[in-house]
Tab-separated table of C-alpha atoms in Angstrom:
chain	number	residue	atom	x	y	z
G	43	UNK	CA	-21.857	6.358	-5.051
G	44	UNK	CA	-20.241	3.494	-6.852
G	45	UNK	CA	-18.389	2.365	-4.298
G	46	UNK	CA	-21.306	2.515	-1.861
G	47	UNK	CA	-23.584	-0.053	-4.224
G	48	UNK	CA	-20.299	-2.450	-4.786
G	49	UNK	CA	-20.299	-2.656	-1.206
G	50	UNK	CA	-24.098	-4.280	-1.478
G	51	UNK	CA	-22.744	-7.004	-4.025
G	52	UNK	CA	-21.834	-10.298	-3.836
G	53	UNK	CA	-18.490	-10.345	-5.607
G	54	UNK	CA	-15.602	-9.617	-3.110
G	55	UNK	CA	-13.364	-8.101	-5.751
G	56	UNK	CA	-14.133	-5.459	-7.933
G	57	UNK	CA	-12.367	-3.113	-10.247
G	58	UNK	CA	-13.609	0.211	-11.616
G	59	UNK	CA	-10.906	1.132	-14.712
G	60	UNK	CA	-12.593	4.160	-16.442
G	61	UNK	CA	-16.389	3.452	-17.761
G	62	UNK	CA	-15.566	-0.502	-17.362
G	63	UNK	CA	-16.071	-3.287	-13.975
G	64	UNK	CA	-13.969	-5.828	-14.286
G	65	UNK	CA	-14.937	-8.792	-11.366
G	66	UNK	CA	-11.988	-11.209	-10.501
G	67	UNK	CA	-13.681	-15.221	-11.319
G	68	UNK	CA	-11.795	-18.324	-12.384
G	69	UNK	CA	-12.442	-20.917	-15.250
G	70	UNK	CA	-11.280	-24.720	-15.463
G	71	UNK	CA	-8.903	-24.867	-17.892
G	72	UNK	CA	-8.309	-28.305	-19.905
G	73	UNK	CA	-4.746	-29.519	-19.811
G	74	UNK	CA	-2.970	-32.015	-22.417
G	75	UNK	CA	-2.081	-35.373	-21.122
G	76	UNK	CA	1.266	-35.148	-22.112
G	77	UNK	CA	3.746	-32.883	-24.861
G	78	UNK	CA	5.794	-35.391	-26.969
G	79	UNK	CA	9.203	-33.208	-26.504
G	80	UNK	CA	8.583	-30.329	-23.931
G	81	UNK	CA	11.016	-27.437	-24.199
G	82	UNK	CA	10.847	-26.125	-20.787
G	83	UNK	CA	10.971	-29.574	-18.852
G	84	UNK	CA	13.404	-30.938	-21.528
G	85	UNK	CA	15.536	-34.359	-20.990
G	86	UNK	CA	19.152	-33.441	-19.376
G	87	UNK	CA	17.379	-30.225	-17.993
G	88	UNK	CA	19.127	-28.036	-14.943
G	89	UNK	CA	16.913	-26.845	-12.467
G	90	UNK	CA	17.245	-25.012	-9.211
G	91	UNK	CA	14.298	-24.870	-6.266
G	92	UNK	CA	15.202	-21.505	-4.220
G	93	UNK	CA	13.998	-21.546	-0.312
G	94	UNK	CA	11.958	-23.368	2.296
G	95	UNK	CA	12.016	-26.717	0.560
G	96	UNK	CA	11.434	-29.119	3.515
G	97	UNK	CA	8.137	-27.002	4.417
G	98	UNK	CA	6.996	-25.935	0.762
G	99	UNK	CA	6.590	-27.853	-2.346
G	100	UNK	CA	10.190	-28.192	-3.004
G	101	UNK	CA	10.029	-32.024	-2.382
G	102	UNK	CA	6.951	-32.398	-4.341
G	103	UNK	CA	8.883	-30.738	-7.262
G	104	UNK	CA	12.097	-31.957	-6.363
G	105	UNK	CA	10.946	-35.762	-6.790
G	106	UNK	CA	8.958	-35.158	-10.272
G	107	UNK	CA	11.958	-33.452	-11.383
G	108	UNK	CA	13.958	-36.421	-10.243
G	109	UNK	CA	12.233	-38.401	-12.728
G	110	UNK	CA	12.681	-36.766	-16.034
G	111	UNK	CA	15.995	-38.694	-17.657
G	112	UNK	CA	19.301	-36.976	-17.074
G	113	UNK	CA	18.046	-34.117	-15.352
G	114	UNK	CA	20.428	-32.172	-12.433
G	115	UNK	CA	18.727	-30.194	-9.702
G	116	UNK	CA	20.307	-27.436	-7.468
G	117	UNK	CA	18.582	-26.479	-4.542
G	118	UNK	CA	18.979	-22.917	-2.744
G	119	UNK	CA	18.037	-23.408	0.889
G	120	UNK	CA	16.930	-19.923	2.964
G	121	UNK	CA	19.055	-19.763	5.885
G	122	UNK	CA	16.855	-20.948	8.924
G	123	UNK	CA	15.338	-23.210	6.746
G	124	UNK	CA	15.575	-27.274	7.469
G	125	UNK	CA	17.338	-29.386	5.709
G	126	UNK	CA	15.527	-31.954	3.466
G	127	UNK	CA	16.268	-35.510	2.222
G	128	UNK	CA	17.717	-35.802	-0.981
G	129	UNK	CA	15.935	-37.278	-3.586
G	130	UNK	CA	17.100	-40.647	-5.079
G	131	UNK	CA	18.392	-40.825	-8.427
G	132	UNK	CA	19.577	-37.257	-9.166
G	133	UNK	CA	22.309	-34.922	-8.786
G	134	UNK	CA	21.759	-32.387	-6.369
G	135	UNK	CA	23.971	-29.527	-5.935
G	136	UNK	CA	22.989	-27.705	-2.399
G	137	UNK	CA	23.793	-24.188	-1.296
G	138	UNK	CA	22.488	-21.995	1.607
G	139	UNK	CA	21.916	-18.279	0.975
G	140	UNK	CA	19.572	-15.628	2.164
G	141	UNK	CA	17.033	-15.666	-0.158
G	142	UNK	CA	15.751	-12.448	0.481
G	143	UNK	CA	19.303	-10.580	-0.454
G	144	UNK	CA	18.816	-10.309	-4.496
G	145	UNK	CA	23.612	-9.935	-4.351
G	146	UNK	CA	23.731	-13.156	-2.918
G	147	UNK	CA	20.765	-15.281	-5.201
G	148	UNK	CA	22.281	-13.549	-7.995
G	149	UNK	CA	25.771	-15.214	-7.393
G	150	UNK	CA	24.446	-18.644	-6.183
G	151	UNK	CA	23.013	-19.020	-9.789
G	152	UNK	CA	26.170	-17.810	-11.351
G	153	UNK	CA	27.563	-20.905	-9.401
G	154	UNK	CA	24.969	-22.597	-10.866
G	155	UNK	CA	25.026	-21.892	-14.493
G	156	UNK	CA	29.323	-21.872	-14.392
G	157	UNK	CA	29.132	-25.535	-13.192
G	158	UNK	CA	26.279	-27.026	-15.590
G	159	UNK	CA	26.241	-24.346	-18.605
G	160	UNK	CA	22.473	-23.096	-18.417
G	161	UNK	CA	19.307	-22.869	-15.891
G	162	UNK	CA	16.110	-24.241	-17.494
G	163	UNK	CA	13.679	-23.409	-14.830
G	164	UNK	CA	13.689	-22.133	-11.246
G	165	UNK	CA	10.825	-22.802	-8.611
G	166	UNK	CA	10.177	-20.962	-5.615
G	167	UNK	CA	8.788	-22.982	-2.544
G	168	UNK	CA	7.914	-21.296	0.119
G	169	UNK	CA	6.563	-22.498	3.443
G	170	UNK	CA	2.478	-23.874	4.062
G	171	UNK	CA	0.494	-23.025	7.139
G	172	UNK	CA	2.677	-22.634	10.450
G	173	UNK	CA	2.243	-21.083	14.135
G	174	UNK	CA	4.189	-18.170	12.712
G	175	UNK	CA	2.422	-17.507	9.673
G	176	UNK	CA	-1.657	-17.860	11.028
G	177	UNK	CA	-3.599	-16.197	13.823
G	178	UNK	CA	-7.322	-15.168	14.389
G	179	UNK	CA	-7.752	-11.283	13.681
G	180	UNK	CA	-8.160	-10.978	17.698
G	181	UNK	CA	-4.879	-12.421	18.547
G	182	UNK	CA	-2.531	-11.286	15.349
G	183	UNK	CA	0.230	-8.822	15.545
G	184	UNK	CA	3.087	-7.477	13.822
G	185	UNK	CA	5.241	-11.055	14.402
G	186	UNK	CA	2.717	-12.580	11.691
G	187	UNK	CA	2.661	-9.939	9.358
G	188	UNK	CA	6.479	-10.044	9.186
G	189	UNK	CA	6.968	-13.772	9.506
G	190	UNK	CA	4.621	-13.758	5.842
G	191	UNK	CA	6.414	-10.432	4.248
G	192	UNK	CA	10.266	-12.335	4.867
G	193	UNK	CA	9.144	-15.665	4.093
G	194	UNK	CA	6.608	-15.236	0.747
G	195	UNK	CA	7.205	-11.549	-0.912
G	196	UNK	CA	10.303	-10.833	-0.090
G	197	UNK	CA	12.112	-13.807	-1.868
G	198	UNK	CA	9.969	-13.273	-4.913
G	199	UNK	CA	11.111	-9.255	-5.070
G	200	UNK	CA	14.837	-10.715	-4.697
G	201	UNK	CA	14.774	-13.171	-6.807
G	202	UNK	CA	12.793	-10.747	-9.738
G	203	UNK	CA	15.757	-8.389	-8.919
G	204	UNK	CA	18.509	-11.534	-9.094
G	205	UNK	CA	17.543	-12.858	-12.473
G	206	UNK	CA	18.399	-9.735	-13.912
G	207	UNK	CA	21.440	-10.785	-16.317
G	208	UNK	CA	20.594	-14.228	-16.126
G	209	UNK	CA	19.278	-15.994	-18.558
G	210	UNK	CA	16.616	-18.342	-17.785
G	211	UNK	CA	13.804	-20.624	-19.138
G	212	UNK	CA	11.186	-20.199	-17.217
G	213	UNK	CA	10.040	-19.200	-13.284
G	214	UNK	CA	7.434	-21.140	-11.274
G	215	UNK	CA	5.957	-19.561	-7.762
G	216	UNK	CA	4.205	-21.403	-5.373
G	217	UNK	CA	1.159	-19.546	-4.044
G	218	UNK	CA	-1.891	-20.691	-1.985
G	219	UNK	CA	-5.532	-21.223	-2.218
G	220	UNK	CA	-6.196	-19.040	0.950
G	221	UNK	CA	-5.506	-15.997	-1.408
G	222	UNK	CA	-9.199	-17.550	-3.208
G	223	UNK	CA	-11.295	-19.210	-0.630
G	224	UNK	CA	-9.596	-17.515	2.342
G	225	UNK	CA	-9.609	-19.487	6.281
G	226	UNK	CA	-10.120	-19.342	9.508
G	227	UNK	CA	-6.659	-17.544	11.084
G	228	UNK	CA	-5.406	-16.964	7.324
G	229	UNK	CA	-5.347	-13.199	6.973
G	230	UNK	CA	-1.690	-12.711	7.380
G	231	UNK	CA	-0.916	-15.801	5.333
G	232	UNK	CA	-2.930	-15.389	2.408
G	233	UNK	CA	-1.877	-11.542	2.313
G	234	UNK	CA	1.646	-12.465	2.097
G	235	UNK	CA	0.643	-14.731	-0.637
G	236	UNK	CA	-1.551	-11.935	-2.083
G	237	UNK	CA	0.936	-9.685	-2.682
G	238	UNK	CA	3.606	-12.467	-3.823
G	239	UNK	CA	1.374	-13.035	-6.485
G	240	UNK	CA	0.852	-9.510	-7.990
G	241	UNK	CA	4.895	-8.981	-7.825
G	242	UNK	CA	5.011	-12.032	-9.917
G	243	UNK	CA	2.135	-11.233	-12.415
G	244	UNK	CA	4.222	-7.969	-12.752
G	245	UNK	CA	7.265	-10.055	-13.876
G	246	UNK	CA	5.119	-11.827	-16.036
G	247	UNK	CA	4.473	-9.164	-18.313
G	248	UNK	CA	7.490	-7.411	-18.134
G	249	UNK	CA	10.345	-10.803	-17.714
G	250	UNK	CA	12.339	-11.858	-20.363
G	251	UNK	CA	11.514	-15.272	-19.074
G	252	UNK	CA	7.909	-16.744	-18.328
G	253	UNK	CA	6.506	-16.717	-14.521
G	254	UNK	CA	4.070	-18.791	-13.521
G	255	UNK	CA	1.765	-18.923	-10.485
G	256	UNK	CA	-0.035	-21.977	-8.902
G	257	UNK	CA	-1.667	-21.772	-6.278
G	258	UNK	CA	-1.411	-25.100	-3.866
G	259	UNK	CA	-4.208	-26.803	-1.306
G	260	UNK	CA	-2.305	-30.305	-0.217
G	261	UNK	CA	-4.202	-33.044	1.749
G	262	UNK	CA	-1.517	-34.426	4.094
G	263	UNK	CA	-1.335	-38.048	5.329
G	264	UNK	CA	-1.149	-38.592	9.120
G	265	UNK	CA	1.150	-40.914	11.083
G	266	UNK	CA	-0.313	-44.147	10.396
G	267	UNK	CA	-0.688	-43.259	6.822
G	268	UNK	CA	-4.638	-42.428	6.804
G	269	UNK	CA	-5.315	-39.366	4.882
G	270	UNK	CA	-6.150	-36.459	6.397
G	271	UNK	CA	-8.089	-34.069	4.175
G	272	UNK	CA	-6.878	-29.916	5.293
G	273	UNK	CA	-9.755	-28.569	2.933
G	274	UNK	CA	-12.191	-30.140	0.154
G	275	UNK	CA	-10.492	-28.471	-2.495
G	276	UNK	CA	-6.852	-30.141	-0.998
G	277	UNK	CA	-5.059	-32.683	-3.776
G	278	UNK	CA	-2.645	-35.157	-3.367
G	279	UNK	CA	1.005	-34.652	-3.691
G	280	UNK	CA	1.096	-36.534	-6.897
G	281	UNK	CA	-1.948	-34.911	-8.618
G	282	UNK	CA	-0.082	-31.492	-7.561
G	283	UNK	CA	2.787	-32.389	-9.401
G	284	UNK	CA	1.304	-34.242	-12.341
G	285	UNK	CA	-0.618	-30.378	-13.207
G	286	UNK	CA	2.322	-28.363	-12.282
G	287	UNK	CA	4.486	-30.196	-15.054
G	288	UNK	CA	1.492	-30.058	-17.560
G	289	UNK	CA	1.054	-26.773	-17.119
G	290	UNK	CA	5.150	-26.056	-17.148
G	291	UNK	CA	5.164	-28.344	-20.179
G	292	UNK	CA	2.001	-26.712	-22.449
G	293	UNK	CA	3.982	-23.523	-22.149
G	294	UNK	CA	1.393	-21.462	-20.397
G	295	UNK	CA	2.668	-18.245	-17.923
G	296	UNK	CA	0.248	-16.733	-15.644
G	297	UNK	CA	-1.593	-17.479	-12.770
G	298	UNK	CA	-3.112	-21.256	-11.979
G	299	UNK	CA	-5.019	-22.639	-9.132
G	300	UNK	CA	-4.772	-26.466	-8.653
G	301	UNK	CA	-8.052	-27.835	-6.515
G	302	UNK	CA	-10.657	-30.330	-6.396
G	303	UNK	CA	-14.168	-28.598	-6.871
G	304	UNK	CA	-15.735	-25.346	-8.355
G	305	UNK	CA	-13.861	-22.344	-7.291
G	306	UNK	CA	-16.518	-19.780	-8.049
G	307	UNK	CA	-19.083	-21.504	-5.926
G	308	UNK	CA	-16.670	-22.108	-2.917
G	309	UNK	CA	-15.577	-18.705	-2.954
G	310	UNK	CA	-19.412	-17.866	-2.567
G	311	UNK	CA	-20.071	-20.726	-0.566
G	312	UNK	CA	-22.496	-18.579	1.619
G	313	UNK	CA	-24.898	-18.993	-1.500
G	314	UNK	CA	-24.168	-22.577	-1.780
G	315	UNK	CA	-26.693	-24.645	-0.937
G	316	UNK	CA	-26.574	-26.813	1.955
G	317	UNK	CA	-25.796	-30.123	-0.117
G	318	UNK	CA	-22.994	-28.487	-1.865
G	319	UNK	CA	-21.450	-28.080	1.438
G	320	UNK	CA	-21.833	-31.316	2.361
G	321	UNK	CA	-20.651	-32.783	-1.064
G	322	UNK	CA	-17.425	-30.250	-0.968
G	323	UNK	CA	-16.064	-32.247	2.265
G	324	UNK	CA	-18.595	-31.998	5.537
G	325	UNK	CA	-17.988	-34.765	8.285
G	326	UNK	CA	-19.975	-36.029	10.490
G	327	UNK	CA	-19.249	-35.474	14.490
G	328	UNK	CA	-16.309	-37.678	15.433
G	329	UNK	CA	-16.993	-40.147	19.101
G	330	UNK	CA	-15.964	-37.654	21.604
G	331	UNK	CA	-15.817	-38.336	25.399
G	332	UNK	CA	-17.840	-35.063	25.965
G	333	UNK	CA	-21.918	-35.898	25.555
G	334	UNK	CA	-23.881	-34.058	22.473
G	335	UNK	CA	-25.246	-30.779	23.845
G	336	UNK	CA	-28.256	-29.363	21.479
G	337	UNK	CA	-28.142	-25.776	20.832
G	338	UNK	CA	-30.882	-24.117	23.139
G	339	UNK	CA	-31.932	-21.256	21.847
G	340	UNK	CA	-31.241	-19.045	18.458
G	341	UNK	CA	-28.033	-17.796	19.280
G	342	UNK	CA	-26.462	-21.092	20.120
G	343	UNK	CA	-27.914	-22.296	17.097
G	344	UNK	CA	-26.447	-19.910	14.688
G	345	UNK	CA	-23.035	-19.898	16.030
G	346	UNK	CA	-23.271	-24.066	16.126
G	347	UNK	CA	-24.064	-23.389	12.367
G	348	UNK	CA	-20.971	-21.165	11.422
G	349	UNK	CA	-18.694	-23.308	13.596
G	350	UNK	CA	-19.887	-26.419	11.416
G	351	UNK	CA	-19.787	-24.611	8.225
G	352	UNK	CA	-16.001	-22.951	9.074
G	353	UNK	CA	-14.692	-26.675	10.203
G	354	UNK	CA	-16.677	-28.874	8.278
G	355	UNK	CA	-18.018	-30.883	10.899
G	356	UNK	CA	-22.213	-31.324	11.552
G	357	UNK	CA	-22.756	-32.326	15.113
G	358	UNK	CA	-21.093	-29.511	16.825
G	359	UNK	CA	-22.776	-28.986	20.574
């Protein structure tokens, strides 16, 4: 009976623990500008990025952590992964390993620590939005799901399993907004994601070192250097960064969502009203060679009006 009137509401997650319904929402959270002398991003630091880090936010990381005086940064590509351009103005000491296989992560950080004396922080980066990783519900099968299981929860369960023994200062996961606002073709993805995150929150509570979880949205800059806006709760590379290492630096563990906007109303946006829609990143029709076609009866017009709400584009014929 419960369970039949949740399935009325408007909340999409719900938990029932005993006589108490807990509902999953999200709060903005004010950050400090800067700590005088942070402990886990400290001066002379050592800090290793494990996996896709030419497709993730290694570089993003990999750059900020380029500029804090002194530091040294190891990087762990996955095999298959690309390689990536070094940062300037850092020491960078690369090795390839399967980071699914917790044996071999465990003995690339033993490299690690033997050569610089310590790890301060490690940072998983794991692949955005490919042809592998999305597909409409119609047209997924079991390619997808694996593609997301070997690239997103499997390094996080080797990596819990190859810090064992080690001791570390803190870990930081990259996750993804799909896992709160969802997508178009991002079932597979943001389930992969999903269940990255709870493995994590698990280690969270039970680590001797602090995880952290932030979930990502990037806008992305196309050839000619015009931005090109994914979502309208996307940031920039540089505000991603800038929160990451506040966060890192306050000393907070946990999960964290980075994104322009109100999260709670954008989960709901099917309450939203229409100008909130068009304030969180509508555009208008784009000059198309094809003429304008009106919708012509009530079908047409309601599927013109999910199309436009899924893209974000009024003006669809």
């Amino acid at each position: 009976e419960w369970l039949r009137d949740e399935l009325d509401g408007s909340e999409r997650i719900v938990a029932r623990r005993g006589t108490h319904r807990w509902t999953l929402d999200y709060i903005a959270e004010p950050l400090p500008e800067r700590v005088a002398k942070p402990s886990r991003l400290r001066r002379d630091g050592v800090f290793v990025i494990v996996g896709n880090i030419a497709e993730g936010l290694g570089r993003i990381w990999s750059d900020g952590l380029a500029a804090i005086p002194e530091s040294r940064l190891a990087w762990l590509h996955d095999i298959g992964a690309p390689d990536c351009p070094l940062p300037e103005n850092i020491e960078v000491d690369q090795q390839r390993v399967d980071c699914a296989d917790p044996a071999a992560l465990s003995a690339a950080l033993s490299k690690i620590a033997e050569r610089w004396g310590r790890i301060d922080g490690i940072f998983l980066s794991i692949s955005l939005i490919n042809q592998e990783a999305i597909a409409p519900l119609a047209l997924m099968d079991g390619s997808h799901w694996a593609f997301n299981r070997r690239s997103k929860v499997e390094p996080v369960h080797a990596l819990a399993e190859a810090l064992q023994g080690h001791k570390i200062g803190f870990c930081c996961i990259q996750s993804s907004l799909s896992t709160i606002v969802g997508g178009f073709g991002l079932g597979a993805y943001a389930a992969g994601y999903r269940e990255a995150e709870a493995l994590a929150a698990v280690q969270s509570r039970d680590a001797s070192c602090p995880w952290l979880v932030v979930n990502y949205a990037l806008n992305h800059s196309a050839d000619d250097g015009e931005r090109v806006c994914c979502m309208p709760f996307a940031v920039e590379a540089d505000v991603a960064w800038d929160v990451t290492r506040r966060l890192i630096e306050t000393g907070w563990d946990g999960q964290f969502a980075i994104a322009h906007g109100e999260l709670d109303r954008l989960r709901n946006r099917v309450e939203a009203p229409q100008d909130a829609l068009v304030e969180a990143g509508r555009h208008a029709r784009p000059n198309l060679p094809a003429s304008y076609v009106t919708p012509r009866n009530e079908v047409e017009t309601t599927v013109v009006g999910i199309l436009e709400e899924l893209l974000g584009i009024d003006g669809i014929g």
